[in-house]
Coordinates of C-alpha atoms in Angstrom, one line a residue:
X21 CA -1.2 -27.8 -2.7
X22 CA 1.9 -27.6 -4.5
X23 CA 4.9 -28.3 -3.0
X24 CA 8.1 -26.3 -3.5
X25 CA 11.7 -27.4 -2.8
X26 CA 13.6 -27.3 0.3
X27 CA 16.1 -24.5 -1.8
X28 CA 13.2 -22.2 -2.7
X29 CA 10.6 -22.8 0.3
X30 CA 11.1 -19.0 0.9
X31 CA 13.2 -19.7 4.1
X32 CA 10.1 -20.9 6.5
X33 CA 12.5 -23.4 8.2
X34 CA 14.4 -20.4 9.8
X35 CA 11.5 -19.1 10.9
X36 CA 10.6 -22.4 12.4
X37 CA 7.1 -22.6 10.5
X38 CA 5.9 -25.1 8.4
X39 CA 3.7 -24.6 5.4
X40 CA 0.1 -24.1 5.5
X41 CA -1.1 -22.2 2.7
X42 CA -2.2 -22.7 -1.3
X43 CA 0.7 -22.2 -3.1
X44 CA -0.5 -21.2 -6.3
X45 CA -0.2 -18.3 -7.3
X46 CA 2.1 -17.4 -10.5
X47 CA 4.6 -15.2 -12.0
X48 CA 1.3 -12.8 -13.3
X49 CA -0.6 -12.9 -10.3
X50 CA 2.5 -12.1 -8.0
X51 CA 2.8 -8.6 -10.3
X52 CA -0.7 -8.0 -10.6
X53 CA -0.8 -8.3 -6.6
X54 CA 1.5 -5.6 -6.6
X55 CA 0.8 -3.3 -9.1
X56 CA -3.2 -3.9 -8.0
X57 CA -2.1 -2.6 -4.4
X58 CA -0.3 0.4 -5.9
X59 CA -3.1 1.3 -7.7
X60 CA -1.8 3.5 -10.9
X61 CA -5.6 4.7 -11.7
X62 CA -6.9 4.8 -8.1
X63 CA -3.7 6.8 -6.7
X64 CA -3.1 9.5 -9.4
X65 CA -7.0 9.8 -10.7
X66 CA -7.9 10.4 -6.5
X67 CA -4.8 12.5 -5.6
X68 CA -3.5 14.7 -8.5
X69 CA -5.8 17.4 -7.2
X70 CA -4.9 17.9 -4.3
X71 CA -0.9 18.2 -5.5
X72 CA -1.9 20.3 -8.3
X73 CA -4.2 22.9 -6.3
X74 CA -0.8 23.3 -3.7
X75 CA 2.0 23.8 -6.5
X76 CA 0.6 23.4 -9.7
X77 CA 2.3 21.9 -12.8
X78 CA 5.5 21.3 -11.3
X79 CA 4.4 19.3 -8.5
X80 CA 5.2 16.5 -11.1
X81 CA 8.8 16.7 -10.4
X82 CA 7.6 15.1 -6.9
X83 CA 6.6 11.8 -8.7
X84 CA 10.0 11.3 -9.7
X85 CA 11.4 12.0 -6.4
X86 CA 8.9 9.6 -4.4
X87 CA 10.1 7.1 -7.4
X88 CA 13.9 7.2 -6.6
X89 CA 13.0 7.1 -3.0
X90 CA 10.8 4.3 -3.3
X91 CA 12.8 2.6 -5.7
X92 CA 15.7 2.2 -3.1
X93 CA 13.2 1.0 -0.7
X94 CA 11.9 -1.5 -3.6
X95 CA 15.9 -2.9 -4.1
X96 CA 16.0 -3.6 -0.4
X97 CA 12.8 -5.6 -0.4
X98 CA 13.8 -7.3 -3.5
X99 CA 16.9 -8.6 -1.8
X100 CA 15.0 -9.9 1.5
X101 CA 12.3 -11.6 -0.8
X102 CA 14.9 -13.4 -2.4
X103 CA 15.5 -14.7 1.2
X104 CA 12.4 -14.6 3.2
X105 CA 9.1 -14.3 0.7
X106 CA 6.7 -15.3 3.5
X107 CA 3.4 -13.9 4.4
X108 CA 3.7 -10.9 6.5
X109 CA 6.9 -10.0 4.9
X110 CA 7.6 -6.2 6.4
X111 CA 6.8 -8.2 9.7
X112 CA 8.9 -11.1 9.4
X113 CA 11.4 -9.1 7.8
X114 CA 11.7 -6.0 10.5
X115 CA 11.9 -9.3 13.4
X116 CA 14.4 -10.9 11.6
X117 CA 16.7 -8.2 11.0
X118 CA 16.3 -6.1 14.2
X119 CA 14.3 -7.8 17.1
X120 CA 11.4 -9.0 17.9
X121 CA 10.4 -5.2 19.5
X122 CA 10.9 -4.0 16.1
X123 CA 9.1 -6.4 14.4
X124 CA 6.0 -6.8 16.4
X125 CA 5.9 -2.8 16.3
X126 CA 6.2 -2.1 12.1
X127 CA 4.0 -5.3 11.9
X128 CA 1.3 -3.6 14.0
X129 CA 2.3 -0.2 12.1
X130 CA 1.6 -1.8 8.9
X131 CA -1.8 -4.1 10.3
X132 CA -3.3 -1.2 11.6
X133 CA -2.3 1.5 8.7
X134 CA -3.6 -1.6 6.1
X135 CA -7.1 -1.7 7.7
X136 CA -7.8 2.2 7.8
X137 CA -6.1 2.8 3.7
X138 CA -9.2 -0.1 3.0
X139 CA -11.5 2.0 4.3
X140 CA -9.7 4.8 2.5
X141 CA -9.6 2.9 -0.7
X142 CA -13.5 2.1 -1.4
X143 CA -14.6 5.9 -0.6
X144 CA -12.7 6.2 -4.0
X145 CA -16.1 4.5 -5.5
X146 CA -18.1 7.4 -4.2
X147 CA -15.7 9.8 -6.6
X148 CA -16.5 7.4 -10.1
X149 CA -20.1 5.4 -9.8
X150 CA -22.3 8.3 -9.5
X151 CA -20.7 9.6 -12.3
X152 CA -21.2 6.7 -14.2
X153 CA -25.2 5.9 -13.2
X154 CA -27.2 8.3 -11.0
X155 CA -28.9 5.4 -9.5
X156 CA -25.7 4.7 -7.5
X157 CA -25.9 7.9 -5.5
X158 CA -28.7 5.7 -3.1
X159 CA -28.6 8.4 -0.7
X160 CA -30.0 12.1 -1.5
X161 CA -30.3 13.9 -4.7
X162 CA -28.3 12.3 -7.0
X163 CA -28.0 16.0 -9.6
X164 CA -27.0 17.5 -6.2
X165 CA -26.0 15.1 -3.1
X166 CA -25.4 17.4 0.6
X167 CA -21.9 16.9 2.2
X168 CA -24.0 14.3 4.4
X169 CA -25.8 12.9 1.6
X170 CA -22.5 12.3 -0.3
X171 CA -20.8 10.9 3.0
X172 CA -23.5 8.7 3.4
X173 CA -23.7 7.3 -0.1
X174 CA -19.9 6.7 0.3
X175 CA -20.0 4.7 3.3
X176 CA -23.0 2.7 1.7
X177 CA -21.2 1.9 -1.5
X178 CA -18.1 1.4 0.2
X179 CA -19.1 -1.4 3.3
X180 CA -20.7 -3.0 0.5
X181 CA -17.2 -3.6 -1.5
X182 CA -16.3 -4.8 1.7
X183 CA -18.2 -7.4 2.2
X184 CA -17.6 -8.6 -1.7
X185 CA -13.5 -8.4 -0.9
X186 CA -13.8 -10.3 2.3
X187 CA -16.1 -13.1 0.6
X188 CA -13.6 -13.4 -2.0
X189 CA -10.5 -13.4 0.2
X190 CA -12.7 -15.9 2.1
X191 CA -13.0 -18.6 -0.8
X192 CA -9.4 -18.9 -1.0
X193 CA -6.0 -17.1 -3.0
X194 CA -6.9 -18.8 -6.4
X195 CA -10.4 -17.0 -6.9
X196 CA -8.9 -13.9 -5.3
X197 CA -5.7 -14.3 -8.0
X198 CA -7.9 -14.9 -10.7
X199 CA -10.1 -11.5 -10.3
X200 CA -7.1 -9.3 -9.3
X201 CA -5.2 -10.8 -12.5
X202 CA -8.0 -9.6 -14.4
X203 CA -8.8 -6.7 -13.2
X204 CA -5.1 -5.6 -13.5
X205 CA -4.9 -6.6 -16.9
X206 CA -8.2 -4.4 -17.8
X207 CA -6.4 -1.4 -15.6
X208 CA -3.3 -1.8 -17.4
X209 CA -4.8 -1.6 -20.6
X210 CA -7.1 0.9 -19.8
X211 CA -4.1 3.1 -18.2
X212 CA -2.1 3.0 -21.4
X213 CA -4.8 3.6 -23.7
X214 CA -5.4 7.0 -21.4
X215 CA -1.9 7.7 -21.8
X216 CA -1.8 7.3 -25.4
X217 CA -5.3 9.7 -26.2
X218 CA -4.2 12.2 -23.8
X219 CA -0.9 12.1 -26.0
X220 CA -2.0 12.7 -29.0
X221 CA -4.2 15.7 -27.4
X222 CA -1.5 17.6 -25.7
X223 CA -1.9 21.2 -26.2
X224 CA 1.0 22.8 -24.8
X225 CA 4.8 21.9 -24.2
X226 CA 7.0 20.8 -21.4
X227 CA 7.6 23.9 -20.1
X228 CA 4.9 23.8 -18.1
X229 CA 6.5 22.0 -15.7
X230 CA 9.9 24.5 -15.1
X231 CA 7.9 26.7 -14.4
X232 CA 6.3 28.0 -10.7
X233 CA 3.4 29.7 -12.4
X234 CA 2.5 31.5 -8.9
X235 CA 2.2 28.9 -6.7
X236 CA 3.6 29.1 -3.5
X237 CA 3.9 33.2 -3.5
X238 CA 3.5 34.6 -0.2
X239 CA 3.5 31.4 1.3
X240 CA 5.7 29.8 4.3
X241 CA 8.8 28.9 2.5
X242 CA 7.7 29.7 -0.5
X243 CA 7.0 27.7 -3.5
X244 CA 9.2 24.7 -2.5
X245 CA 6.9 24.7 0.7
X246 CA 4.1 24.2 -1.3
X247 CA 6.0 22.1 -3.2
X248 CA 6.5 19.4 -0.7
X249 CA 2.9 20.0 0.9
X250 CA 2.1 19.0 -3.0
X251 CA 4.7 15.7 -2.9
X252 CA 2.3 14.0 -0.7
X253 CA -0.1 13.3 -3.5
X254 CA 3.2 11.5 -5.1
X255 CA 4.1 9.9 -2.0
X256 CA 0.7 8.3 -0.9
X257 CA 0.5 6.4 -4.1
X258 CA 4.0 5.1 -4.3
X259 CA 3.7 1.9 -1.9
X260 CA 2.8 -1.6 -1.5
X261 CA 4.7 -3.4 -4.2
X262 CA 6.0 -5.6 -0.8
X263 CA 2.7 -7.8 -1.4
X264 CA 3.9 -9.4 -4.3
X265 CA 6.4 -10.8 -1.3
X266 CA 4.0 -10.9 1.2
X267 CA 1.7 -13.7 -0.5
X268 CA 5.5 -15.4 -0.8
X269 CA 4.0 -18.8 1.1
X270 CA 1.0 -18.8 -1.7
X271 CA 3.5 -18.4 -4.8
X272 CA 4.9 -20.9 -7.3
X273 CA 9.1 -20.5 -6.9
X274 CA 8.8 -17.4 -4.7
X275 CA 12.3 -16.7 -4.2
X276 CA 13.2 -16.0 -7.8
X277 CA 9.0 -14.9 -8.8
X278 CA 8.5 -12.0 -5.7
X279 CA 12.2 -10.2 -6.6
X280 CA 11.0 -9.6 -10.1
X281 CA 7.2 -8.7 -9.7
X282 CA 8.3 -6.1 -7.1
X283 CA 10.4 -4.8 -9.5
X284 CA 7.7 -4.6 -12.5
X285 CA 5.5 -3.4 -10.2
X286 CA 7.1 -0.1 -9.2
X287 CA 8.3 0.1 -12.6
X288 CA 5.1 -0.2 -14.1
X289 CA 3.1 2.2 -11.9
X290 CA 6.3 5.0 -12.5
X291 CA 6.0 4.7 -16.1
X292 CA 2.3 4.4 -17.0
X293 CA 0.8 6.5 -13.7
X294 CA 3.7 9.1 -14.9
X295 CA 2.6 9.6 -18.5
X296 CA -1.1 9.9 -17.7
X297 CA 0.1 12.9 -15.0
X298 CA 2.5 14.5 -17.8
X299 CA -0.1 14.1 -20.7
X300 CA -3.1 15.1 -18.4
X301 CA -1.4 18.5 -18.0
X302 CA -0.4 19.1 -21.5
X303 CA -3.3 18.3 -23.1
X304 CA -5.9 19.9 -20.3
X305 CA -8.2 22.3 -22.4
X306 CA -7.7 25.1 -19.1
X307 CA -5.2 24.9 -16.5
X308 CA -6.5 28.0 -15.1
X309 CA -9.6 26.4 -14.4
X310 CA -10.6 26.2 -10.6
X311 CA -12.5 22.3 -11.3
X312 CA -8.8 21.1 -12.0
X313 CA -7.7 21.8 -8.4
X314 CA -10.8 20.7 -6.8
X315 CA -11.2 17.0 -5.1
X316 CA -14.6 17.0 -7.4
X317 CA -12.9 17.4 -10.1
X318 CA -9.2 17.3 -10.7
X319 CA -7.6 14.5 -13.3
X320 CA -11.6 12.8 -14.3
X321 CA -12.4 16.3 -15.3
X322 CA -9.6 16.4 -17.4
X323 CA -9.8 13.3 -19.0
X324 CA -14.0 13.7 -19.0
X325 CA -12.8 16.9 -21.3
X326 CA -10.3 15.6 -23.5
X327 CA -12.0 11.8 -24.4
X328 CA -14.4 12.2 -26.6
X329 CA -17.9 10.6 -27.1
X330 CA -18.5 7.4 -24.5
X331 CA -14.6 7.0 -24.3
X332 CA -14.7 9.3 -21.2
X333 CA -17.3 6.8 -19.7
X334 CA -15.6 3.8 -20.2
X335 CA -12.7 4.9 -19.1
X336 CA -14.5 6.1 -15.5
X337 CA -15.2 2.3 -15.8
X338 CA -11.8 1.7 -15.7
X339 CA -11.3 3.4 -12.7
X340 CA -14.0 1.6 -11.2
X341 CA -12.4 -1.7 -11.7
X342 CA -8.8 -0.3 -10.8
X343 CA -10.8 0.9 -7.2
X344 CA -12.5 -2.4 -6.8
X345 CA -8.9 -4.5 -7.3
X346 CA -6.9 -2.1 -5.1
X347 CA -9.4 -2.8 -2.4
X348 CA -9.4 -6.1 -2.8
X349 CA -5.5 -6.3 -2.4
X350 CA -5.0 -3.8 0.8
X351 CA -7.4 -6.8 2.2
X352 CA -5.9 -9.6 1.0
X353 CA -2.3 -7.6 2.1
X354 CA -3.9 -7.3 5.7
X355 CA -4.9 -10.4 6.1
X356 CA -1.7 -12.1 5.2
X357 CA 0.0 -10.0 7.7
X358 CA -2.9 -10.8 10.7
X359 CA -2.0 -14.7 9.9
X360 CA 1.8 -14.2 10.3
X361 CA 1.5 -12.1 13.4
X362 CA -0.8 -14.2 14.9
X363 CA 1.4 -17.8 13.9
X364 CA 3.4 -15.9 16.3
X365 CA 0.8 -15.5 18.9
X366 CA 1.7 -11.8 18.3
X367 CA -2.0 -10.7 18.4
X368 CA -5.0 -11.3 20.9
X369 CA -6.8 -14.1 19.9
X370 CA -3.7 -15.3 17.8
X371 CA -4.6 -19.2 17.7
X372 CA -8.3 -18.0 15.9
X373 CA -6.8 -15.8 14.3
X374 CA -4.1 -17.9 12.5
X375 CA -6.5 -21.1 11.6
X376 CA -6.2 -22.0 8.1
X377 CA -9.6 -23.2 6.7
X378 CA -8.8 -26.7 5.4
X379 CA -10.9 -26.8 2.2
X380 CA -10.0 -23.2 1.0
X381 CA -6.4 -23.2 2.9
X382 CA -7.2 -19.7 3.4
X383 CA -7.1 -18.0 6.9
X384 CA -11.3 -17.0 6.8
X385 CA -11.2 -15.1 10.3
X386 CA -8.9 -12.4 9.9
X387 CA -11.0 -12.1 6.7
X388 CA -14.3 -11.3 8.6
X389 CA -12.5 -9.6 11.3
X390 CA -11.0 -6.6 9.2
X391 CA -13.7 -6.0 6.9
X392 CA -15.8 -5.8 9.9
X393 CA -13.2 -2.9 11.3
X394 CA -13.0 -1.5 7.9
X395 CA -16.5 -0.8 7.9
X396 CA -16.6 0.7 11.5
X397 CA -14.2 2.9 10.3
X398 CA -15.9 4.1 7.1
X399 CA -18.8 4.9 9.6
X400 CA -16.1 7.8 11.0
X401 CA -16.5 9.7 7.9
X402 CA -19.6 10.3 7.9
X403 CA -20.2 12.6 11.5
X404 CA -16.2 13.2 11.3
X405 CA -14.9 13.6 8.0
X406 CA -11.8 15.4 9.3
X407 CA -10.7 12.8 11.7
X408 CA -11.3 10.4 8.6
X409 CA -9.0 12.3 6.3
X410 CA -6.1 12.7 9.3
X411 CA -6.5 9.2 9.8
X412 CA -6.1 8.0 6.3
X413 CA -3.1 10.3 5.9
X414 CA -1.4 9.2 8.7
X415 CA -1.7 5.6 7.5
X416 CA 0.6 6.4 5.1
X417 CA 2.9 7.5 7.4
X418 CA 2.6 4.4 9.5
X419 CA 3.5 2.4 6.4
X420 CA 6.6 4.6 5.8
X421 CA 7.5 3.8 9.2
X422 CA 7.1 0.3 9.2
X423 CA 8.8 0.4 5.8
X424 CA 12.1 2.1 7.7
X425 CA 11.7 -0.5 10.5
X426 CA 13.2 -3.0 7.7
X427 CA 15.6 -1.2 5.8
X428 CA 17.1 0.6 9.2
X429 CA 17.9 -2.8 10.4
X430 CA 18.9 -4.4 7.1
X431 CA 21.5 -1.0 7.1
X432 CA 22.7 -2.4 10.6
X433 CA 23.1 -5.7 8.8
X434 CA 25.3 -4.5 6.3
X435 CA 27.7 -2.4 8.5
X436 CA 28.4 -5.4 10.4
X437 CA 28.7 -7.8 7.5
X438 CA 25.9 -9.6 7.8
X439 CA 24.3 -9.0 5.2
X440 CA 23.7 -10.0 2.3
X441 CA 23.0 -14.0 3.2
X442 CA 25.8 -15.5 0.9
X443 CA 23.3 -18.3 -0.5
X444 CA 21.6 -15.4 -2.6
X445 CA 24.3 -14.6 -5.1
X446 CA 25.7 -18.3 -4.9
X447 CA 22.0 -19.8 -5.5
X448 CA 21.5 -16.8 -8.7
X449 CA 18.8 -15.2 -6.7
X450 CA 19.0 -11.5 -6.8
X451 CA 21.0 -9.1 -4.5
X452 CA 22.6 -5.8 -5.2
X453 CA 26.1 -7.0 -4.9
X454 CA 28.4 -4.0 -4.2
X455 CA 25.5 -1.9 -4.7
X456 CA 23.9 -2.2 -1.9
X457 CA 25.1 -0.4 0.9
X458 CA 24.8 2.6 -1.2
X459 CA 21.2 1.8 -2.2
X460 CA 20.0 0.5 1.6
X461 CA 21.3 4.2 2.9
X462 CA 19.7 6.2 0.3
X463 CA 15.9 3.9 1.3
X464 CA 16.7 4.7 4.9
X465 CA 17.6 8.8 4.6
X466 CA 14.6 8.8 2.1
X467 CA 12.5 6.5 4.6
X468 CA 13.1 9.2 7.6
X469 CA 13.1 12.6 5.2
X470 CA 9.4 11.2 3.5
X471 CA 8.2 10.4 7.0
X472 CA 8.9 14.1 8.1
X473 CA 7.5 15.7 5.5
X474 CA 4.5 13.5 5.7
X475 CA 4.1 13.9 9.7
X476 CA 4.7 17.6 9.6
X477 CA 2.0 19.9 11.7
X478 CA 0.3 21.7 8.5
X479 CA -3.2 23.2 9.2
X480 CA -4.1 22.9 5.2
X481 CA -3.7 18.9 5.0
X482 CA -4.7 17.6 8.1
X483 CA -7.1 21.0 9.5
X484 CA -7.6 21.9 13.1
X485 CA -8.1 22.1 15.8
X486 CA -4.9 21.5 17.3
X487 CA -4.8 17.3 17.6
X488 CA -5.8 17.3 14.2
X489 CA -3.0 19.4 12.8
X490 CA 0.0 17.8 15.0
X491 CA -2.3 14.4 14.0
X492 CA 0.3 12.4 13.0
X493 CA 2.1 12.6 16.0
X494 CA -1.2 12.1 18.3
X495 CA -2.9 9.5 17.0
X496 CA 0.2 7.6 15.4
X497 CA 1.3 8.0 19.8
X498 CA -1.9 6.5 20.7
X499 CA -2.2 4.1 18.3
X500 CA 1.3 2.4 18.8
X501 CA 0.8 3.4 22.4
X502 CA -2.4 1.1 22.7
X503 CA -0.5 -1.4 21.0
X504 CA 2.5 -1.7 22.8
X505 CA 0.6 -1.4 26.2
X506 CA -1.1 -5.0 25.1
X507 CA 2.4 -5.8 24.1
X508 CA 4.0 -5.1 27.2
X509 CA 1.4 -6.6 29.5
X510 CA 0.8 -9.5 27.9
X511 CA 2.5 -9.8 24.4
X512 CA 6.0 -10.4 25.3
X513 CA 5.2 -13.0 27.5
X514 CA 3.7 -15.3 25.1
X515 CA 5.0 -14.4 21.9
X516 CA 6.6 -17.4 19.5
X517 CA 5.2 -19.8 16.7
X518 CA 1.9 -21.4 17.6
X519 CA 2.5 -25.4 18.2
X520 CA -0.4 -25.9 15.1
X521 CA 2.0 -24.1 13.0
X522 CA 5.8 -25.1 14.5
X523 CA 7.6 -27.1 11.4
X524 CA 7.6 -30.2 12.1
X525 CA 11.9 -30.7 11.8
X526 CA 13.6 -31.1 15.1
X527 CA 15.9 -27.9 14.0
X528 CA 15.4 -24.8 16.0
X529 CA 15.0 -21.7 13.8
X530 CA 17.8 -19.6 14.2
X531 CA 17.8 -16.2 13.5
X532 CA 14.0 -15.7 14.5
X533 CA 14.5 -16.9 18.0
X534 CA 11.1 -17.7 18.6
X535 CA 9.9 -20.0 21.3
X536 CA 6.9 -22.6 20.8
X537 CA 3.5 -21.7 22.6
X538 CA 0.0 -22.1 22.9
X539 CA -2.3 -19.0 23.1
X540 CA -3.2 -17.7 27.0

């Protein structure tokens, strides 16, 4: 393991840990963890659909909203990984910040939210490898799968990615770096190139996109009602460039690296997801055409009609890989935040849960453990593919959340001049100088608006009956509720930094105010 310097140990002494992981993990592999979770060809090639069958053309306008939003959020998270880079960062972050309430709460928000957009993630394979090779569609006729038989097939191909993404999070963060790297550099390439031919195929102007074109007529509140029932295809790709801090205790200088791949990250996925959206539209053969709209159709078709000769299929291979990386990095994300909740003996069976395997100085348990609930949760879709899509939706929501349990703290922070830590701009790590108050109330009004629009009862995203449709406030309620029952009972009573991971200084840890415990 390399060791890093007292100056740029990404603050674990104030948290009172000491350091247990593989730091090794470069300036690459820290964007490419990012950028892998966002998920440029996974997001827009599974969601543009369902934002272009509710507004049409224009719904693009929403990707540069979720983008100013998000990029707030991004500034704030740059800042506190120039501080606190450690695994579990939303976690540590949120406790840090506000209290340990707050903390525990986004960090089971985000552990639980994590677990169901992995199960979410691989049913993406179900949408491209079919397509590719009949002989992937195990289940039924492949010309013609049922609604069971394609359910089925989905859950098949899906637990089996599992099981490949928690072997490989298993063997340690260098084999897990190396295949992400790659398979980010292929999607990168591959999303460019797309980019580029849809370009030069465009058929029609920008107008396209000042323009209603119907949508929206005779609807509740018109077409900017469909317009932000259409923004959550925008805002559920938007997300998760905080794991390029959250593998902070794995990276190589992580208090100058995680600032800077966050920020590539977001960048990267605006730019390049943002062309392929813009140039998709223009250069569509028939936007009138119903396939466009559909979930079995939608941006593939488009690009299916547009390449020509095998291009189309190597592209869909593209996709493929993007899929299979994304996965991989919502469970290495999840993982990293089950081994910093339970250092903290913030999670049943926290002392298991937090050993470090020795020869792969890798935590292998919380490995196993969530692609086993992964799987139980792909299983779902199959007899209840309705609950399945409220639940993955309102995983989004729960990250939202978890995200506005940081920055509404870190707002706090800043009103009382606390914050920023003056170390950052006197050590020429990055902070928003006088910027930031400004910035940190724009992420938290965007962190509360996006989280409304997201949760809000609508019968045409998240069906009926009833619990369905006001879903986001049900099962979000139970849950948190489930959660903070185990936290109340027992929890709070125990919580603080397991003695097998307590640094090893005499000097308490200050702002975390965490006790020393053994599990119960």
């Amino acid at each position: 393991m390399t060791a890093s310097t007292p100056a740029d140990d990404g603050g674990l002494e104030e948290f009172g840990y000491k350091e247990s992981l593989d730091r090794s993990i470069g300036k690459f592999a820290s964007f490419a963890a990012g950028v892998s979770y966002i998920s440029i060809l996974t997001g827009t090639f599974q969601l543009f659909w369902f934002g272009f069958s509710n507004a049409g053309p224009a719904y693009l306008w929403s990707w540069v909203i979720v983008f100013i939003g998000q990029m707030a959020v991004a500034l704030c998270f740059m800042e506190l990984s120039a501080k606190y880079p450690v695994a579990g960062s939303v976690y540590n972050w949120s406790k840090i910040l506000g209290s340990r309430i707050v903390g525990w709460s986004s960090g089971w928000l985000m552990l639980t939210a994590s677990i169901v957009t992995l199960s979410a993630v691989v049913l993406a394979l179900q949408l491209n490898l079919p397509r590719l090779w009949s002989g992937f569609q195990m289940v039924g006729d492949a010309a013609n799968p049922s609604a069971t038989d394609f359910a089925v097939n989905a859950v098949i191909l899906g637990t089996i990615w599992i099981v490949y993404t928690t072997v490989v999070n298993a063997m340690g963060v260098k084999l897990m770096a190396m295949i992400n790297s790659a398979g980010v550099f292929i999607e990168l390439i591959a999303a460019v190139l797309i980019a580029i031919i849809l370009g030069i195929n465009i058929d029609r102007g920008p107008q396209i996109f000042f323009s209603t074109d119907g949508y929206g007529a005779g609807q509740s509140g018109g077409y900017l009602g469909a317009f932000l029932v259409a923004s959550l295809a925008s805002g559920y790709v938007m997300y998760g460039f905080d794991t390029a801090s959250s593998l902070g205790e794995e990276t190589v200088e992580p208090r100058r690296t995680a600032p800077k791949a966050i920020l590539r990250a977001i960048l990267a996925s605006f730019v390049i997801g943002g062309a392929i959206l813009v140039f998709a539209v223009m250069s569509a053969p028939n936007l009138k055409d119903p396939k466009i709209g559909q979930a079995d159709g939608g941006l593939q078709y488009i690009v299916e009609q547009v390449m020509w000769g095998p291009l189309g299929t190597i592209f869909l291979i593209c996709i493929v890989v993007a899929v299979s990386v994304c996965s991989l990095a919502v469970h290495t994300a999840a993982i990293r935040l089950t081994f910093a909740m339970a250092r903290d003996n913030a999670l049943p069976f926290g002392e298991k849960l937090a050993r470090v395997n020795p020869k792969t100085q890798t935590p292998i348990v919380p490995a196993v453990v969530i692609g086993i609930i992964a799987i139980a949760i792909l299983v779902i879709n199959v007899g209840n593919p309705t609950i399945f899509t409220v639940l993955t939706s309102i995983a989004i929501i729960m990250i939202y959340l978890a995200y506005l349990m940081v920055t509404g703290p870190m707002l706090k922070k800043r009103f009382k001049g606390e914050w920023p830590p003056k170390d950052l701009k006197e050590g020429g790590y990055f902070t928003m100088g006088r910027w930031g108050m400004l910035v940190n109330i724009v992420a938290v009004l965007w962190g509360i608006g996006m989280a409304i629009n997201l949760a809000w009862p609508r019968a045409a995203v998240y069906g009926t009956p009833w619990y369905n449709t006001w879903g986001a406030f049900v099962y979000i309620g139970v849950i948190l509720g489930l959660g903070l029952l185990w936290y109340g009972v027992k929890g709070r009573n125990h919580i603080g930094t397991l003695a097998s991971h307590a640094a090893e200084s005499p000097s308490a840890p200050s702002t975390a105010n965490l006790q020393k415990s053994t599990e119960n």
